């Protein structure tokens, strides 16, 4: 198939791809998504095929406006509306009870569904014009780092999707926060663009699922099925070094062997002269770390590196999402200083 390149002007063409049951690459503020009509089981099946995604991993539905929640969700708690008012459109996915109209193909048979209203005008306009919710996982081949540019998504999906809308680089750079509102207290299943601290400002108590901070063994069932899979992984093995930035950089420099690559803060690039380095921003700039982490991981697939060392930010604020993605890329192979 010849994948058409669309621009942010092409709302009608994008909506036509969705309405016809096709696959459309969509920009969002978090990462690019692989979208299809979320009410059409055949279109949804095509998403799984294009990504090579395990069948037991449910998809989230994207809507253009919070008022669409009632179409697909039942027993919506008041907290969902409070969160929508504060964070939508934006990088928050809420897990709610689903209505029967949502196909099993989307939810992998669960009685809940993830709902998200993205902060990206062209994508909301396409969904509204198509008149159906858009099921969309991140636009990578299953297991690879999520794409934050149209070019990165095409590396994985060129020829496998009908079209992609190029909306430029994603502003946030890591996927949405996933919050399970069917649990009491609400439970963070995946850290993302909306921070745990921000959620607690609105909700008070929020628990953190164990899968966020540690490796799940093969016989465990995390609440977000996707959290059990090895993820975000470049081809070379990754080791995360956490701790005070200067000490972590010095540790990596001391243990570096010829052929190794490094992901580090801009402040320490000069320690690693002569080896492949990806800088993800100044040590104190969490937004920059989030924007650059997936490109850094992807970049190593085009470079020869035997092993990759990565500096890890503080797990506070947006840093919780960045450390989670790095730790998963490393299979939780972490050196704590
Ligand atoms: O930012 C994002 O959320 C991006 C953009 C494209 O919107 N989408 C995204 O989708 O990251 P995906 O499929 O790559 O990740 C969704 C995660 C998976 O780990 C999945 O298991 C979990 O959400 N999930 C989906 N539905 C769920 C449900 N009903 N209950 C628990 N977890 C669910
Ligand atoms: Mg994904």
mmCIF file of C-alpha atoms and ligand atoms in Angstrom:
data_model
loop_
_atom_site.group_PDB
_atom_site.id
_atom_site.type_symbol
_atom_site.label_atom_id
_atom_site.label_comp_id
_atom_site.label_asym_id
_atom_site.label_seq_id
_atom_site.Cartn_x
_atom_site.Cartn_y
_atom_site.Cartn_z
ATOM 1 C CA UNK A 1 0.000 0.000 0.000
ATOM 2 C CA UNK A 2 1.164 3.523 -0.781
ATOM 3 C CA UNK A 3 1.000 5.608 2.419
ATOM 4 C CA UNK A 4 -0.305 9.100 1.632
ATOM 5 C CA UNK A 5 1.284 12.104 3.357
ATOM 6 C CA UNK A 6 -1.344 14.567 4.581
ATOM 7 C CA UNK A 7 -0.928 17.998 6.152
ATOM 8 C CA UNK A 8 -2.891 19.657 8.940
ATOM 9 C CA UNK A 9 -5.072 21.227 6.194
ATOM 10 C CA UNK A 10 -6.336 17.813 5.083
ATOM 11 C CA UNK A 11 -9.046 17.250 7.700
ATOM 12 C CA UNK A 12 -11.592 15.980 5.168
ATOM 13 C CA UNK A 13 -9.174 13.447 3.652
ATOM 14 C CA UNK A 14 -8.110 12.242 7.097
ATOM 15 C CA UNK A 15 -11.718 11.810 8.195
ATOM 16 C CA UNK A 16 -12.464 9.919 4.950
ATOM 17 C CA UNK A 17 -9.716 7.380 5.730
ATOM 18 C CA UNK A 18 -11.251 6.743 9.169
ATOM 19 C CA UNK A 19 -14.819 6.592 7.815
ATOM 20 C CA UNK A 20 -13.762 4.071 5.146
ATOM 21 C CA UNK A 21 -12.336 1.703 7.772
ATOM 22 C CA UNK A 22 -8.709 2.566 6.929
ATOM 23 C CA UNK A 23 -5.609 3.212 9.045
ATOM 24 C CA UNK A 24 -4.492 6.807 9.666
ATOM 25 C CA UNK A 25 -1.339 8.075 11.396
ATOM 26 C CA UNK A 26 -2.444 10.915 13.672
ATOM 27 C CA UNK A 27 -0.398 13.527 15.493
ATOM 28 C CA UNK A 28 -1.199 14.163 19.165
ATOM 29 C CA UNK A 29 0.505 16.240 21.836
ATOM 30 C CA UNK A 30 2.019 13.051 23.331
ATOM 31 C CA UNK A 31 3.143 10.724 20.518
ATOM 32 C CA UNK A 32 1.848 9.826 17.045
ATOM 33 C CA UNK A 33 -1.021 7.342 17.054
ATOM 34 C CA UNK A 34 -2.180 4.603 14.663
ATOM 35 C CA UNK A 35 -5.867 5.461 14.342
ATOM 36 C CA UNK A 36 -8.938 3.679 13.017
ATOM 37 C CA UNK A 37 -12.706 3.697 13.528
ATOM 38 C CA UNK A 38 -13.093 2.489 17.120
ATOM 39 C CA UNK A 39 -16.594 1.141 16.454
ATOM 40 C CA UNK A 40 -15.515 -1.060 13.534
ATOM 41 C CA UNK A 41 -14.012 -4.397 14.678
ATOM 42 C CA UNK A 42 -12.389 -4.991 11.260
ATOM 43 C CA UNK A 43 -10.668 -1.603 11.265
ATOM 44 C CA UNK A 44 -9.515 -2.256 14.837
ATOM 45 C CA UNK A 45 -8.183 -5.688 13.830
ATOM 46 C CA UNK A 46 -6.107 -3.965 11.129
ATOM 47 C CA UNK A 47 -4.409 -1.837 13.832
ATOM 48 C CA UNK A 48 -3.289 -4.980 15.667
ATOM 49 C CA UNK A 49 -1.994 -6.483 12.404
ATOM 50 C CA UNK A 50 -0.025 -3.359 11.365
ATOM 51 C CA UNK A 51 1.647 -3.065 14.783
ATOM 52 C CA UNK A 52 2.122 -6.769 15.457
ATOM 53 C CA UNK A 53 0.367 -6.068 18.758
ATOM 54 C CA UNK A 54 -0.584 -8.902 21.144
ATOM 55 C CA UNK A 55 -4.361 -9.464 21.059
ATOM 56 C CA UNK A 56 -4.765 -9.152 24.840
ATOM 57 C CA UNK A 57 -3.567 -5.525 24.878
ATOM 58 C CA UNK A 58 -6.570 -3.142 24.703
ATOM 59 C CA UNK A 59 -6.705 0.151 22.772
ATOM 60 C CA UNK A 60 -7.842 3.554 23.983
ATOM 61 C CA UNK A 61 -10.562 5.621 22.298
ATOM 62 C CA UNK A 62 -9.895 9.221 21.265
ATOM 63 C CA UNK A 63 -12.754 11.720 21.299
ATOM 64 C CA UNK A 64 -12.902 15.350 20.190
ATOM 65 C CA UNK A 65 -14.906 16.621 23.136
ATOM 66 C CA UNK A 66 -15.628 15.511 26.734
ATOM 67 C CA UNK A 67 -19.353 15.446 25.900
ATOM 68 C CA UNK A 68 -18.737 12.238 23.900
ATOM 69 C CA UNK A 69 -17.856 10.321 27.104
ATOM 70 C CA UNK A 70 -21.474 9.332 27.747
ATOM 71 C CA UNK A 71 -21.746 7.674 24.337
ATOM 72 C CA UNK A 72 -19.190 5.014 25.251
ATOM 73 C CA UNK A 73 -18.974 4.922 29.051
ATOM 74 C CA UNK A 74 -21.352 3.957 31.870
ATOM 75 C CA UNK A 75 -21.321 4.821 35.606
ATOM 76 C CA UNK A 76 -19.127 7.875 34.983
ATOM 77 C CA UNK A 77 -18.012 9.236 38.368
ATOM 78 C CA UNK A 78 -18.024 12.977 39.142
ATOM 79 C CA UNK A 79 -14.225 12.804 39.379
ATOM 80 C CA UNK A 80 -14.050 12.060 35.633
ATOM 81 C CA UNK A 81 -15.763 15.343 34.853
ATOM 82 C CA UNK A 82 -13.522 17.217 37.307
ATOM 83 C CA UNK A 83 -10.451 15.725 35.615
ATOM 84 C CA UNK A 84 -11.804 16.479 32.124
ATOM 85 C CA UNK A 85 -12.390 20.113 33.107
ATOM 86 C CA UNK A 86 -8.855 20.458 34.416
ATOM 87 C CA UNK A 87 -6.811 18.355 31.966
ATOM 88 C CA UNK A 88 -8.766 17.895 28.692
ATOM 89 C CA UNK A 89 -7.942 18.337 25.961
ATOM 90 C CA UNK A 90 -4.635 16.962 27.206
ATOM 91 C CA UNK A 91 -2.411 13.985 27.988
ATOM 92 C CA UNK A 92 -4.717 12.050 30.331
ATOM 93 C CA UNK A 93 -6.451 8.738 29.568
ATOM 94 C CA UNK A 94 -9.246 7.740 31.944
ATOM 95 C CA UNK A 95 -10.241 4.100 32.395
ATOM 96 C CA UNK A 96 -14.037 3.914 32.826
ATOM 97 C CA UNK A 97 -16.787 1.289 32.584
ATOM 98 C CA UNK A 98 -17.647 0.751 28.950
ATOM 99 C CA UNK A 99 -21.013 0.611 27.238
ATOM 100 C CA UNK A 100 -21.890 -2.346 24.980
ATOM 101 C CA UNK A 101 -21.399 -0.171 21.869
ATOM 102 C CA UNK A 102 -17.618 -0.407 22.372
ATOM 103 C CA UNK A 103 -16.429 -3.538 20.531
ATOM 104 C CA UNK A 104 -14.533 -6.297 22.362
ATOM 105 C CA UNK A 105 -11.838 -5.832 19.728
ATOM 106 C CA UNK A 106 -10.997 -2.464 21.353
ATOM 107 C CA UNK A 107 -11.073 -3.492 25.012
ATOM 108 C CA UNK A 108 -9.617 -7.005 24.567
ATOM 109 C CA UNK A 109 -12.759 -8.218 26.330
ATOM 110 C CA UNK A 110 -12.364 -6.020 29.456
ATOM 111 C CA UNK A 111 -15.482 -4.338 30.861
ATOM 112 C CA UNK A 112 -13.616 -1.006 30.908
ATOM 113 C CA UNK A 113 -12.353 1.325 28.191
ATOM 114 C CA UNK A 114 -9.626 3.977 28.103
ATOM 115 C CA UNK A 115 -10.848 7.427 26.997
ATOM 116 C CA UNK A 116 -8.696 10.334 25.865
ATOM 117 C CA UNK A 117 -9.332 13.787 24.375
ATOM 118 C CA UNK A 118 -6.022 14.802 22.766
ATOM 119 C CA UNK A 119 -4.691 18.358 22.771
ATOM 120 C CA UNK A 120 -4.212 18.489 19.014
ATOM 121 C CA UNK A 121 -6.674 20.559 16.990
ATOM 122 C CA UNK A 122 -6.252 18.750 13.651
ATOM 123 C CA UNK A 123 -6.775 15.327 15.204
ATOM 124 C CA UNK A 124 -9.856 16.458 17.130
ATOM 125 C CA UNK A 125 -11.234 17.992 13.912
ATOM 126 C CA UNK A 126 -10.643 14.721 12.010
ATOM 127 C CA UNK A 127 -12.397 12.667 14.712
ATOM 128 C CA UNK A 128 -15.326 15.084 14.838
ATOM 129 C CA UNK A 129 -15.651 15.039 11.028
ATOM 130 C CA UNK A 130 -15.504 11.221 10.933
ATOM 131 C CA UNK A 131 -18.215 11.150 13.618
ATOM 132 C CA UNK A 132 -16.765 8.080 15.381
ATOM 133 C CA UNK A 133 -14.281 7.635 18.232
ATOM 134 C CA UNK A 134 -10.791 6.817 16.987
ATOM 135 C CA UNK A 135 -9.041 3.827 18.515
ATOM 136 C CA UNK A 136 -5.324 4.575 18.511
ATOM 137 C CA UNK A 137 -2.302 2.986 20.108
ATOM 138 C CA UNK A 138 1.091 4.640 19.714
ATOM 139 C CA UNK A 139 2.183 4.452 16.065
ATOM 140 C CA UNK A 140 5.245 2.219 16.553
ATOM 141 C CA UNK A 141 5.726 -1.443 15.723
ATOM 142 C CA UNK A 142 4.926 -3.303 18.950
ATOM 143 C CA UNK A 143 7.901 -3.211 21.337
ATOM 144 C CA UNK A 144 9.708 -0.283 19.666
ATOM 145 C CA UNK A 145 9.969 3.268 21.044
ATOM 146 C CA UNK A 146 6.876 5.398 20.358
ATOM 147 C CA UNK A 147 7.161 7.874 17.437
ATOM 148 C CA UNK A 148 7.212 11.602 18.191
ATOM 149 C CA UNK A 149 7.501 12.742 14.563
ATOM 150 C CA UNK A 150 5.767 11.659 11.350
ATOM 151 C CA UNK A 151 9.148 10.488 9.988
ATOM 152 C CA UNK A 152 9.679 8.234 13.017
ATOM 153 C CA UNK A 153 6.227 6.713 12.563
ATOM 154 C CA UNK A 154 6.897 6.120 8.860
ATOM 155 C CA UNK A 155 10.069 4.180 9.761
ATOM 156 C CA UNK A 156 7.732 1.569 11.243
ATOM 157 C CA UNK A 157 4.516 2.067 9.255
ATOM 158 C CA UNK A 158 5.332 3.226 5.705
ATOM 159 C CA UNK A 159 3.340 0.981 3.358
ATOM 160 C CA UNK A 160 1.234 -0.457 6.199
ATOM 161 C CA UNK A 161 -1.193 2.457 6.693
ATOM 162 C CA UNK A 162 -3.382 4.417 4.276
ATOM 163 C CA UNK A 163 -2.169 7.879 5.264
ATOM 164 C CA UNK A 164 -0.415 9.931 7.932
ATOM 165 C CA UNK A 165 -1.077 13.507 8.995
ATOM 166 C CA UNK A 166 2.187 15.361 9.592
ATOM 167 C CA UNK A 167 1.578 17.682 12.538
ATOM 168 C CA UNK A 168 5.266 18.265 13.337
ATOM 169 C CA UNK A 169 7.071 17.056 16.484
ATOM 170 C CA UNK A 170 4.903 16.164 19.503
ATOM 171 C CA UNK A 171 4.916 18.794 22.254
ATOM 172 C CA UNK A 172 4.958 16.405 25.243
ATOM 173 C CA UNK A 173 6.921 13.479 23.807
ATOM 174 C CA UNK A 174 5.805 10.674 26.162
ATOM 175 C CA UNK A 175 2.393 8.987 26.096
ATOM 176 C CA UNK A 176 -0.617 10.028 28.122
ATOM 177 C CA UNK A 177 -1.029 9.345 31.809
ATOM 178 C CA UNK A 178 -3.382 6.386 32.345
ATOM 179 C CA UNK A 179 -5.621 6.618 35.388
ATOM 180 C CA UNK A 180 -8.042 3.865 36.403
ATOM 181 C CA UNK A 181 -11.166 5.555 37.768
ATOM 182 C CA UNK A 182 -12.899 2.229 38.406
ATOM 183 C CA UNK A 183 -10.456 1.612 41.300
ATOM 184 C CA UNK A 184 -10.824 3.220 44.745
ATOM 185 C CA UNK A 185 -8.728 5.253 45.244
ATOM 186 C CA UNK A 186 -8.045 6.004 41.557
ATOM 187 C CA UNK A 187 -4.947 4.168 40.396
ATOM 188 C CA UNK A 188 -2.121 5.417 38.170
ATOM 189 C CA UNK A 189 -1.431 2.693 35.604
ATOM 190 C CA UNK A 190 1.043 4.588 33.426
ATOM 191 C CA UNK A 191 2.772 7.898 34.249
ATOM 192 C CA UNK A 192 2.649 10.464 31.444
ATOM 193 C CA UNK A 193 2.122 14.075 30.492
ATOM 194 C CA UNK A 194 -0.218 14.826 33.406
ATOM 195 C CA UNK A 195 1.848 14.282 36.557
ATOM 196 C CA UNK A 196 0.938 12.302 39.675
ATOM 197 C CA UNK A 197 1.282 15.517 41.675
ATOM 198 C CA UNK A 198 -1.280 17.262 39.402
ATOM 199 C CA UNK A 199 -3.715 14.331 39.724
ATOM 200 C CA UNK A 200 -3.432 14.436 43.518
ATOM 201 C CA UNK A 201 -4.262 18.157 43.491
ATOM 202 C CA UNK A 202 -7.636 17.285 41.960
ATOM 203 C CA UNK A 203 -8.348 13.886 43.516
ATOM 204 C CA UNK A 204 -6.499 13.790 46.833
ATOM 205 C CA UNK A 205 -5.457 10.155 47.099
ATOM 206 C CA UNK A 206 -4.120 8.365 43.991
ATOM 207 C CA UNK A 207 -2.409 4.970 44.224
ATOM 208 C CA UNK A 208 0.428 3.927 41.918
ATOM 209 C CA UNK A 209 0.258 0.549 40.232
ATOM 210 C CA UNK A 210 3.276 -1.646 40.932
ATOM 211 C CA UNK A 211 3.914 -2.099 37.206
ATOM 212 C CA UNK A 212 4.986 1.567 37.036
ATOM 213 C CA UNK A 213 8.086 1.076 39.146
ATOM 214 C CA UNK A 214 9.128 -2.549 38.853
ATOM 215 C CA UNK A 215 9.424 -5.409 36.407
ATOM 216 C CA UNK A 216 6.365 -7.656 36.394
ATOM 217 C CA UNK A 217 7.152 -11.372 36.324
ATOM 218 C CA UNK A 218 5.650 -13.466 33.542
ATOM 219 C CA UNK A 219 2.846 -14.913 35.708
ATOM 220 C CA UNK A 220 1.624 -11.520 36.975
ATOM 221 C CA UNK A 221 -1.276 -9.585 35.401
ATOM 222 C CA UNK A 222 -0.720 -5.809 35.528
ATOM 223 C CA UNK A 223 -3.913 -3.731 35.345
ATOM 224 C CA UNK A 224 -2.818 -2.045 32.120
ATOM 225 C CA UNK A 225 -2.099 -5.154 30.054
ATOM 226 C CA UNK A 226 0.453 -3.255 27.944
ATOM 227 C CA UNK A 227 2.691 -2.651 30.955
ATOM 228 C CA UNK A 228 3.827 -6.278 31.022
ATOM 229 C CA UNK A 229 5.492 -6.219 27.620
ATOM 230 C CA UNK A 230 9.135 -5.311 26.981
ATOM 231 C CA UNK A 231 8.817 -1.914 25.485
ATOM 232 C CA UNK A 232 10.494 1.128 24.060
ATOM 233 C CA UNK A 233 13.527 -0.999 23.465
ATOM 234 C CA UNK A 234 16.245 -0.149 20.957
ATOM 235 C CA UNK A 235 18.177 -3.089 19.541
ATOM 236 C CA UNK A 236 21.177 -2.711 21.898
ATOM 237 C CA UNK A 237 20.683 -3.515 25.625
ATOM 238 C CA UNK A 238 20.172 -0.477 27.866
ATOM 239 C CA UNK A 239 21.519 0.122 31.391
ATOM 240 C CA UNK A 240 19.980 2.977 33.386
ATOM 241 C CA UNK A 241 22.157 4.790 35.934
ATOM 242 C CA UNK A 242 20.072 6.723 38.439
ATOM 243 C CA UNK A 243 21.276 9.128 41.087
ATOM 244 C CA UNK A 244 22.670 12.642 41.310
ATOM 245 C CA UNK A 245 23.339 13.749 37.677
ATOM 246 C CA UNK A 246 27.064 14.537 38.031
ATOM 247 C CA UNK A 247 27.736 11.254 39.884
ATOM 248 C CA UNK A 248 25.732 9.235 37.335
ATOM 249 C CA UNK A 249 27.601 10.811 34.415
ATOM 250 C CA UNK A 250 30.953 10.107 36.092
ATOM 251 C CA UNK A 251 29.910 6.490 36.768
ATOM 252 C CA UNK A 252 29.047 5.985 33.101
ATOM 253 C CA UNK A 253 32.302 7.613 31.950
ATOM 254 C CA UNK A 254 34.262 5.273 34.257
ATOM 255 C CA UNK A 255 32.518 2.134 32.974
ATOM 256 C CA UNK A 256 32.272 2.998 29.287
ATOM 257 C CA UNK A 257 33.871 0.543 26.857
ATOM 258 C CA UNK A 258 34.672 1.040 23.170
ATOM 259 C CA UNK A 259 31.463 0.587 21.144
ATOM 260 C CA UNK A 260 29.133 1.735 23.948
ATOM 261 C CA UNK A 261 26.652 4.578 23.442
ATOM 262 C CA UNK A 262 25.290 7.087 25.966
ATOM 263 C CA UNK A 263 22.015 8.928 26.613
ATOM 264 C CA UNK A 264 22.818 11.858 28.872
ATOM 265 C CA UNK A 265 21.941 15.399 29.874
ATOM 266 C CA UNK A 266 23.467 18.179 27.743
ATOM 267 C CA UNK A 267 25.645 19.203 30.689
ATOM 268 C CA UNK A 268 27.787 16.042 30.400
ATOM 269 C CA UNK A 269 28.177 15.503 26.644
ATOM 270 C CA UNK A 270 31.870 16.460 26.770
ATOM 271 C CA UNK A 271 32.603 13.483 29.077
ATOM 272 C CA UNK A 272 31.701 11.126 26.233
ATOM 273 C CA UNK A 273 33.625 12.558 23.290
ATOM 274 C CA UNK A 274 34.298 10.014 20.560
ATOM 275 C CA UNK A 275 31.383 7.692 21.313
ATOM 276 C CA UNK A 276 27.776 7.863 20.094
ATOM 277 C CA UNK A 277 25.864 10.245 22.384
ATOM 278 C CA UNK A 278 22.249 11.383 22.463
ATOM 279 C CA UNK A 279 21.628 14.422 24.677
ATOM 280 C CA UNK A 280 18.071 14.857 25.996
ATOM 281 C CA UNK A 281 18.319 18.401 27.349
ATOM 282 C CA UNK A 282 19.764 20.240 30.350
ATOM 283 C CA UNK A 283 19.753 18.231 33.624
ATOM 284 C CA UNK A 284 17.038 20.452 35.133
ATOM 285 C CA UNK A 285 14.696 20.568 32.103
ATOM 286 C CA UNK A 286 12.161 17.758 32.518
ATOM 287 C CA UNK A 287 10.038 18.881 29.580
ATOM 288 C CA UNK A 288 13.022 18.552 27.285
ATOM 289 C CA UNK A 289 13.788 15.044 28.625
ATOM 290 C CA UNK A 290 10.222 13.963 27.806
ATOM 291 C CA UNK A 291 10.370 15.531 24.331
ATOM 292 C CA UNK A 292 13.630 13.809 23.407
ATOM 293 C CA UNK A 293 13.667 10.437 25.155
ATOM 294 C CA UNK A 294 12.036 8.372 22.407
ATOM 295 C CA UNK A 295 14.067 9.989 19.612
ATOM 296 C CA UNK A 296 17.207 9.234 21.637
ATOM 297 C CA UNK A 297 16.242 5.559 21.977
ATOM 298 C CA UNK A 298 15.305 5.323 18.290
ATOM 299 C CA UNK A 299 18.523 7.058 17.205
ATOM 300 C CA UNK A 300 20.581 4.128 18.482
ATOM 301 C CA UNK A 301 18.980 1.833 15.944
ATOM 302 C CA UNK A 302 20.793 3.845 13.258
ATOM 303 C CA UNK A 303 24.102 3.909 15.121
ATOM 304 C CA UNK A 304 26.436 1.078 15.977
ATOM 305 C CA UNK A 305 26.334 0.662 19.733
ATOM 306 C CA UNK A 306 26.978 -2.597 21.583
ATOM 307 C CA UNK A 307 25.418 -1.343 24.812
ATOM 308 C CA UNK A 308 23.607 1.856 25.768
ATOM 309 C CA UNK A 309 24.094 3.677 29.076
ATOM 310 C CA UNK A 310 21.384 6.137 30.101
ATOM 311 C CA UNK A 311 21.275 8.855 32.732
ATOM 312 C CA UNK A 312 17.936 8.952 34.447
ATOM 313 C CA UNK A 313 16.083 12.044 35.722
ATOM 314 C CA UNK A 314 14.502 12.323 39.196
ATOM 315 C CA UNK A 315 11.247 10.331 39.311
ATOM 316 C CA UNK A 316 9.206 13.405 40.253
ATOM 317 C CA UNK A 317 6.822 15.445 38.080
ATOM 318 C CA UNK A 318 7.257 14.596 34.402
ATOM 319 C CA UNK A 319 10.433 12.725 35.449
ATOM 320 C CA UNK A 320 8.302 9.776 36.645
ATOM 321 C CA UNK A 321 7.139 9.173 33.052
ATOM 322 C CA UNK A 322 10.642 9.550 31.583
ATOM 323 C CA UNK A 323 12.254 7.195 34.136
ATOM 324 C CA UNK A 324 9.422 4.685 33.593
ATOM 325 C CA UNK A 325 10.075 4.620 29.810
ATOM 326 C CA UNK A 326 13.841 4.368 30.299
ATOM 327 C CA UNK A 327 13.508 1.629 32.923
ATOM 328 C CA UNK A 328 11.222 -0.339 30.611
ATOM 329 C CA UNK A 329 13.634 0.123 27.693
ATOM 330 C CA UNK A 330 16.306 -1.294 30.019
ATOM 331 C CA UNK A 331 14.088 -4.193 31.163
ATOM 332 C CA UNK A 332 14.522 -2.580 34.638
ATOM 333 C CA UNK A 333 18.289 -3.086 34.477
ATOM 334 C CA UNK A 334 19.064 -0.135 36.764
ATOM 335 C CA UNK A 335 22.190 0.867 38.690
ATOM 336 C CA UNK A 336 21.200 3.005 41.673
ATOM 337 C CA UNK A 337 24.005 5.222 42.991
HETATM 338 O O1 LIG B 1 -0.623 9.198 24.550
HETATM 339 C C1 LIG B 1 -1.207 8.138 24.310
HETATM 340 O O2 LIG B 1 -1.921 7.568 25.138
HETATM 341 C C2 LIG B 1 -1.011 7.536 22.906
HETATM 342 C C3 LIG B 1 -1.614 8.494 21.896
HETATM 343 C C4 LIG B 1 -1.596 7.950 20.495
HETATM 344 O O3 LIG B 1 -2.904 8.859 22.290
HETATM 345 N N1 LIG B 1 -1.606 6.230 22.842
HETATM 346 C C5 LIG B 1 -1.049 5.157 23.477
HETATM 347 O O4 LIG B 1 -1.709 3.958 23.294
HETATM 348 O O5 LIG B 1 -0.033 5.244 24.163
HETATM 349 P P1 LIG B 1 -1.020 2.532 23.591
HETATM 350 O O6 LIG B 1 -1.989 1.539 23.074
HETATM 351 O O7 LIG B 1 0.341 2.500 23.024
HETATM 352 O O8 LIG B 1 -0.994 2.453 25.144
HETATM 353 C C6 LIG B 1 -2.221 2.329 25.851
HETATM 354 C C7 LIG B 1 -2.023 1.589 27.121
HETATM 355 C C8 LIG B 1 -1.641 0.121 26.964
HETATM 356 O O9 LIG B 1 -0.621 -0.183 27.912
HETATM 357 C C9 LIG B 1 -2.934 -0.631 27.307
HETATM 358 O O10 LIG B 1 -2.688 -1.890 27.883
HETATM 359 C C10 LIG B 1 -3.589 0.316 28.287
HETATM 360 O O11 LIG B 1 -3.299 1.594 27.788
HETATM 361 N N2 LIG B 1 -5.062 0.187 28.305
HETATM 362 C C11 LIG B 1 -5.926 0.385 27.278
HETATM 363 N N3 LIG B 1 -7.189 0.132 27.654
HETATM 364 C C12 LIG B 1 -7.148 -0.235 28.955
HETATM 365 C C13 LIG B 1 -8.126 -0.639 29.914
HETATM 366 N N4 LIG B 1 -9.416 -0.720 29.611
HETATM 367 N N5 LIG B 1 -7.700 -0.961 31.162
HETATM 368 C C14 LIG B 1 -6.382 -0.875 31.479
HETATM 369 N N6 LIG B 1 -5.410 -0.493 30.619
HETATM 370 C C15 LIG B 1 -5.787 -0.197 29.377
HETATM 371 MG MG1 LIG B 2 2.335 2.087 22.927
#
